[in-house]
GROMACS .gro file of C-alpha atoms in nm:
model
  249
    1ASP     CA    1  -0.313  -2.160   5.177
    2SER     CA    2  -0.202  -1.804   5.230
    3SER     CA    3   0.172  -1.809   5.171
    4PHE     CA    4   0.477  -1.592   5.118
    5LEU     CA    5   0.742  -1.693   4.868
    6THR     CA    6   1.040  -1.539   4.692
    7VAL     CA    7   1.094  -1.668   4.340
    8ASN     CA    8   1.412  -1.563   4.158
    9ASP     CA    9   1.579  -1.646   3.826
   10CYS     CA   10   1.327  -1.908   3.715
   11VAL     CA   11   1.203  -2.021   3.374
   12MET     CA   12   0.843  -2.146   3.347
   13ASN     CA   13   0.760  -2.267   2.997
   14ASN     CA   14   0.498  -2.483   2.824
   15ASN     CA   15   0.255  -2.517   3.117
   16SER     CA   16  -0.114  -2.440   3.156
   17HIS     CA   17  -0.009  -2.153   3.385
   18GLY     CA   18   0.354  -2.061   3.418
   19MET     CA   19   0.267  -1.953   3.774
   20TYR     CA   20  -0.074  -1.977   3.945
   21ASN     CA   21  -0.118  -1.783   4.269
   22TYR     CA   22  -0.423  -1.821   4.494
   23LEU     CA   23  -0.449  -1.628   4.822
   24SER     CA   24  -0.075  -1.581   4.800
   25ARG     CA   25   0.191  -1.317   4.860
   26LEU     CA   26   0.503  -1.345   4.650
   27GLU     CA   27   0.810  -1.163   4.528
   28VAL     CA   28   0.899  -1.265   4.173
   29ASP     CA   29   1.223  -1.137   4.023
   30ASN     CA   30   1.404  -1.198   3.694
   31CYS     CA   31   1.185  -1.481   3.569
   32VAL     CA   32   1.066  -1.588   3.224
   33MET     CA   33   0.717  -1.726   3.159
   34ASN     CA   34   0.697  -1.829   2.797
   35LYS     CA   35   0.461  -2.036   2.579
   36ASN     CA   36   0.219  -2.126   2.858
   37SER     CA   37  -0.157  -2.086   2.837
   38THR     CA   38  -0.118  -1.789   3.077
   39GLY     CA   39   0.219  -1.666   3.195
   40MET     CA   40   0.104  -1.568   3.548
   41TYR     CA   41  -0.249  -1.602   3.689
   42ASN     CA   42  -0.319  -1.427   4.020
   43HIS     CA   43  -0.642  -1.483   4.217
   44GLU     CA   44  -0.690  -1.286   4.540
   45SER     CA   45  -0.315  -1.247   4.558
   46GLN     CA   46  -0.066  -0.967   4.620
   47LEU     CA   47   0.273  -0.976   4.451
   48LEU     CA   48   0.586  -0.780   4.374
   49VAL     CA   49   0.695  -0.868   4.021
   50ASP     CA   50   1.019  -0.721   3.887
   51ASP     CA   51   1.233  -0.771   3.575
   52THR     CA   52   1.015  -1.054   3.449
   53THR     CA   53   0.921  -1.146   3.092
   54MET     CA   54   0.583  -1.297   3.006
   55ASP     CA   55   0.575  -1.356   2.632
   56GLU     CA   56   0.428  -1.577   2.361
   57ASN     CA   57   0.166  -1.725   2.591
   58GLU     CA   58  -0.152  -1.866   2.436
   59LEU     CA   59  -0.388  -1.638   2.630
   60TYR     CA   60  -0.241  -1.374   2.861
   61GLY     CA   61   0.096  -1.261   2.984
   62MET     CA   62  -0.054  -1.182   3.327
   63LYS     CA   63  -0.412  -1.224   3.446
   64ASN     CA   64  -0.522  -1.061   3.772
   65ALA     CA   65  -0.864  -1.155   3.913
   66ALA     CA   66  -1.073  -1.117   4.228
   67GLY     CA   67  -0.894  -0.820   4.377
   68SER     CA   68  -0.538  -0.916   4.289
   69SER     CA   69  -0.328  -0.601   4.282
   70PRO     CA   70   0.038  -0.678   4.218
   71THR     CA   71   0.311  -0.420   4.182
   72VAL     CA   72   0.476  -0.481   3.845
   73THR     CA   73   0.804  -0.308   3.761
   74ASN     CA   74   1.041  -0.333   3.465
   75CYS     CA   75   0.846  -0.618   3.307
   76THR     CA   76   0.778  -0.713   2.945
   77MET     CA   77   0.455  -0.872   2.825
   78SER     CA   78   0.484  -0.923   2.450
   79GLY     CA   79   0.362  -1.151   2.176
   80ASN     CA   80   0.080  -1.300   2.382
   81VAL     CA   81  -0.216  -1.421   2.178
   82TYR     CA   82  -0.477  -1.214   2.365
   83TYR     CA   83  -0.372  -0.964   2.633
   84GLY     CA   84  -0.036  -0.862   2.768
   85MET     CA   85  -0.213  -0.796   3.100
   86PHE     CA   86  -0.578  -0.867   3.184
   87ASN     CA   87  -0.721  -0.712   3.503
   88LEU     CA   88  -1.075  -0.797   3.611
   89THR     CA   89  -1.310  -0.792   3.910
   90ASN     CA   90  -1.156  -0.515   4.117
   91SER     CA   91  -0.793  -0.595   4.044
   92ASN     CA   92  -0.593  -0.274   4.066
   93PRO     CA   93  -0.224  -0.339   4.001
   94THR     CA   94   0.047  -0.074   3.998
   95VAL     CA   95   0.247  -0.106   3.676
   96VAL     CA   96   0.569   0.093   3.630
   97ASP     CA   97   0.838   0.106   3.360
   98SER     CA   98   0.692  -0.191   3.172
   99VAL     CA   99   0.632  -0.276   2.806
  100MET     CA  100   0.326  -0.438   2.649
  101GLY     CA  101   0.375  -0.481   2.275
  102GLY     CA  102   0.282  -0.721   1.998
  103ASN     CA  103  -0.019  -0.866   2.180
  104VAL     CA  104  -0.377  -0.844   2.056
  105TYR     CA  105  -0.443  -0.595   2.340
  106GLY     CA  106  -0.160  -0.449   2.542
  107MET     CA  107  -0.376  -0.423   2.855
  108ARG     CA  108  -0.743  -0.486   2.915
  109ASN     CA  109  -0.916  -0.363   3.232
  110SER     CA  110  -1.264  -0.484   3.327
  111SER     CA  111  -1.411  -0.333   3.646
  112SER     CA  112  -1.053  -0.263   3.754
  113SER     CA  113  -0.856   0.060   3.789
  114PRO     CA  114  -0.479   0.011   3.788
  115THR     CA  115  -0.218   0.281   3.835
  116ILE     CA  116   0.016   0.288   3.535
  117ASP     CA  117   0.331   0.500   3.510
  118ASN     CA  118   0.595   0.532   3.238
  119CYS     CA  119   0.483   0.228   3.042
  120THR     CA  120   0.486   0.158   2.668
  121PHE     CA  121   0.196   0.005   2.472
  122VAL     CA  122   0.321  -0.031   2.117
  123GLY     CA  123   0.244  -0.240   1.810
  124ASN     CA  124  -0.050  -0.433   1.953
  125ASN     CA  125  -0.292  -0.587   1.704
  126ASN     CA  126  -0.599  -0.414   1.848
  127ASN     CA  127  -0.585  -0.152   2.126
  128GLY     CA  128  -0.290  -0.048   2.333
  129MET     CA  129  -0.520  -0.026   2.637
  130SER     CA  130  -0.889  -0.113   2.664
  131ASN     CA  131  -1.096  -0.002   2.965
  132ALA     CA  132  -1.448  -0.132   3.039
  133SER     CA  133  -1.613   0.007   3.354
  134SER     CA  134  -1.261   0.096   3.465
  135SER     CA  135  -1.091   0.421   3.559
  136PRO     CA  136  -0.714   0.374   3.571
  137ILE     CA  137  -0.465   0.650   3.651
  138VAL     CA  138  -0.228   0.661   3.354
  139THR     CA  139   0.081   0.886   3.360
  140SER     CA  140   0.372   0.939   3.120
  141CYS     CA  141   0.288   0.645   2.895
  142ILE     CA  142   0.342   0.588   2.523
  143MET     CA  143   0.064   0.428   2.317
  144ASN     CA  144   0.194   0.420   1.962
  145ASP     CA  145   0.143   0.223   1.642
  146ASN     CA  146  -0.138   0.002   1.766
  147ALA     CA  147  -0.364  -0.137   1.495
  148TYR     CA  148  -0.681   0.015   1.637
  149ASP     CA  149  -0.685   0.262   1.932
  150GLY     CA  150  -0.406   0.380   2.156
  151MET     CA  151  -0.663   0.379   2.439
  152SER     CA  152  -1.028   0.273   2.424
  153ASN     CA  153  -1.266   0.368   2.706
  154TYR     CA  154  -1.622   0.240   2.721
  155ALA     CA  155  -1.904   0.148   2.961
  156SER     CA  156  -1.851   0.442   3.198
  157SER     CA  157  -1.473   0.434   3.211
  158ASN     CA  158  -1.331   0.762   3.337
  159PRO     CA  159  -0.952   0.735   3.354
  160ILE     CA  160  -0.717   1.020   3.445
  161VAL     CA  161  -0.457   1.039   3.171
  162THR     CA  162  -0.162   1.276   3.212
  163GLY     CA  163   0.149   1.339   3.004
  164CYS     CA  164   0.089   1.057   2.757
  165VAL     CA  165   0.164   1.024   2.384
  166MET     CA  166  -0.075   0.848   2.143
  167ASN     CA  167   0.084   0.846   1.801
  168GLY     CA  168   0.034   0.661   1.474
  169ASN     CA  169  -0.252   0.437   1.582
  170GLY     CA  170  -0.464   0.287   1.305
  171ASN     CA  171  -0.794   0.427   1.428
  172ASP     CA  172  -0.817   0.660   1.731
  173GLY     CA  173  -0.550   0.795   1.957
  174MET     CA  174  -0.823   0.773   2.222
  175GLY     CA  175  -1.176   0.645   2.169
  176ASN     CA  176  -1.446   0.717   2.429
  177ALA     CA  177  -1.790   0.553   2.434
  178SER     CA  178  -2.018   0.654   2.724
  179SER     CA  179  -1.701   0.754   2.907
  180SER     CA  180  -1.558   1.085   3.025
  181PRO     CA  181  -1.185   1.071   3.096
  182VAL     CA  182  -0.974   1.358   3.224
  183VAL     CA  183  -0.690   1.415   2.978
  184ILE     CA  184  -0.407   1.655   3.066
  185ASN     CA  185  -0.082   1.746   2.887
  186CYS     CA  186  -0.115   1.469   2.629
  187THR     CA  187  -0.009   1.457   2.263
  188LEU     CA  188  -0.230   1.283   2.007
  189THR     CA  189  -0.070   1.290   1.665
  190GLY     CA  190  -0.071   1.100   1.338
  191ASN     CA  191  -0.382   0.894   1.414
  192LYS     CA  192  -0.690   0.852   1.196
  193VAL     CA  193  -0.880   1.040   1.470
  194GLY     CA  194  -0.697   1.200   1.758
  195MET     CA  195  -0.992   1.161   1.997
  196TYR     CA  196  -1.332   1.015   1.911
  197ASN     CA  197  -1.609   1.088   2.162
  198TYR     CA  198  -1.946   0.920   2.111
  199SER     CA  199  -2.253   0.795   2.298
  200GLU     CA  200  -2.258   1.077   2.553
  201SER     CA  201  -1.888   1.098   2.630
  202ASP     CA  202  -1.789   1.430   2.788
  203PRO     CA  203  -1.415   1.424   2.853
  204SER     CA  204  -1.215   1.712   2.997
  205VAL     CA  205  -0.915   1.789   2.775
  206THR     CA  206  -0.659   2.040   2.904
  207ASN     CA  207  -0.321   2.157   2.771
  208CYS     CA  208  -0.312   1.888   2.500
  209THR     CA  209  -0.180   1.884   2.143
  210PHE     CA  210  -0.360   1.736   1.841
  211THR     CA  211  -0.150   1.742   1.524
  212TYR     CA  212  -0.137   1.558   1.190
  213ASN     CA  213  -0.446   1.347   1.252
  214LYS     CA  214  -0.707   1.305   0.979
  215THR     CA  215  -0.955   1.450   1.232
  216ALA     CA  216  -0.828   1.600   1.556
  217ILE     CA  217  -1.143   1.559   1.769
  218LEU     CA  218  -1.460   1.389   1.646
  219ASN     CA  219  -1.771   1.430   1.862
  220SER     CA  220  -2.098   1.240   1.819
  221GLN     CA  221  -2.367   1.307   2.080
  222SER     CA  222  -2.092   1.419   2.315
  223ASN     CA  223  -1.996   1.749   2.476
  224PRO     CA  224  -1.628   1.756   2.570
  225LYS     CA  225  -1.460   2.046   2.745
  226VAL     CA  226  -1.141   2.145   2.562
  227VAL     CA  227  -0.916   2.400   2.733
  228ASN     CA  228  -0.589   2.563   2.624
  229THR     CA  229  -0.527   2.295   2.364
  230ILE     CA  230  -0.341   2.306   2.029
  231VAL     CA  231  -0.531   2.176   1.726
  232TRP     CA  232  -0.301   2.224   1.426
  233GLY     CA  233  -0.201   2.058   1.101
  234ASN     CA  234  -0.488   1.808   1.095
  235THR     CA  235  -0.704   1.746   0.787
  236ASN     CA  236  -1.009   1.832   1.000
  237GLY     CA  237  -0.993   2.012   1.331
  238ILE     CA  238  -1.298   1.956   1.553
  239SER     CA  239  -1.592   1.780   1.388
  240ASN     CA  240  -1.930   1.770   1.565
  241SER     CA  241  -2.251   1.573   1.514
  242ALA     CA  242  -2.531   1.643   1.764
  243SER     CA  243  -2.262   1.775   1.997
  244ILE     CA  244  -2.184   2.107   2.164
  245PRO     CA  245  -1.822   2.106   2.285
  246LEU     CA  246  -1.694   2.384   2.507
  247VAL     CA  247  -1.365   2.509   2.364
  248THR     CA  248  -1.166   2.778   2.548
  249PHE     CA  249  -0.812   2.910   2.519
   0.00000   0.00000   0.00000
């Protein structure tokens, strides 16, 4: 049934799903969903989720499927075995002031394009954010100290990324495969590669800073446009293989 509920101050532990929502509209505030298979699973549902913790679940902190687009504010999704948040099949949540850390992936988007503002993706065991055929709008986020990439874009993912920091990730600050994001006013520092573009990825990079990476920008069969950007203090600046980047200042 289509329903409307308000759920406050609840603890949902050790279930298959801490909360399962189907064709539902809910407001969820100040809850804890811990050690379930999935903390919250939304299918064709619209929610407002605030001040809620989804941690140490066996699969996902939150899974949104089939066009579920919750608004998630001041939430923590940490220590989940797979993804802090998994968005698939045209699920486009709005996520604000939230933390996804210590998961395998902080957030994975598959054919979904969320709007993400002022969030932190830190210390995940693979990527901070992974986008497949997805083009999220990502603003003022921190993607630091993830084991692999701060952000990974592949399969024609073209996010708009503004005012973000990608620091100290084990592989790339941002990795792009057959994807062409727009990246503005971002800082990529202390990564193995600041930005790795391959398989015909042609991002637009404007007013960004690349410092103290092993390689600032690595291009393989890709032609990025780099405008008014600082490339300083890296072991290698811009490295190209079968690529012709356009660099202007």
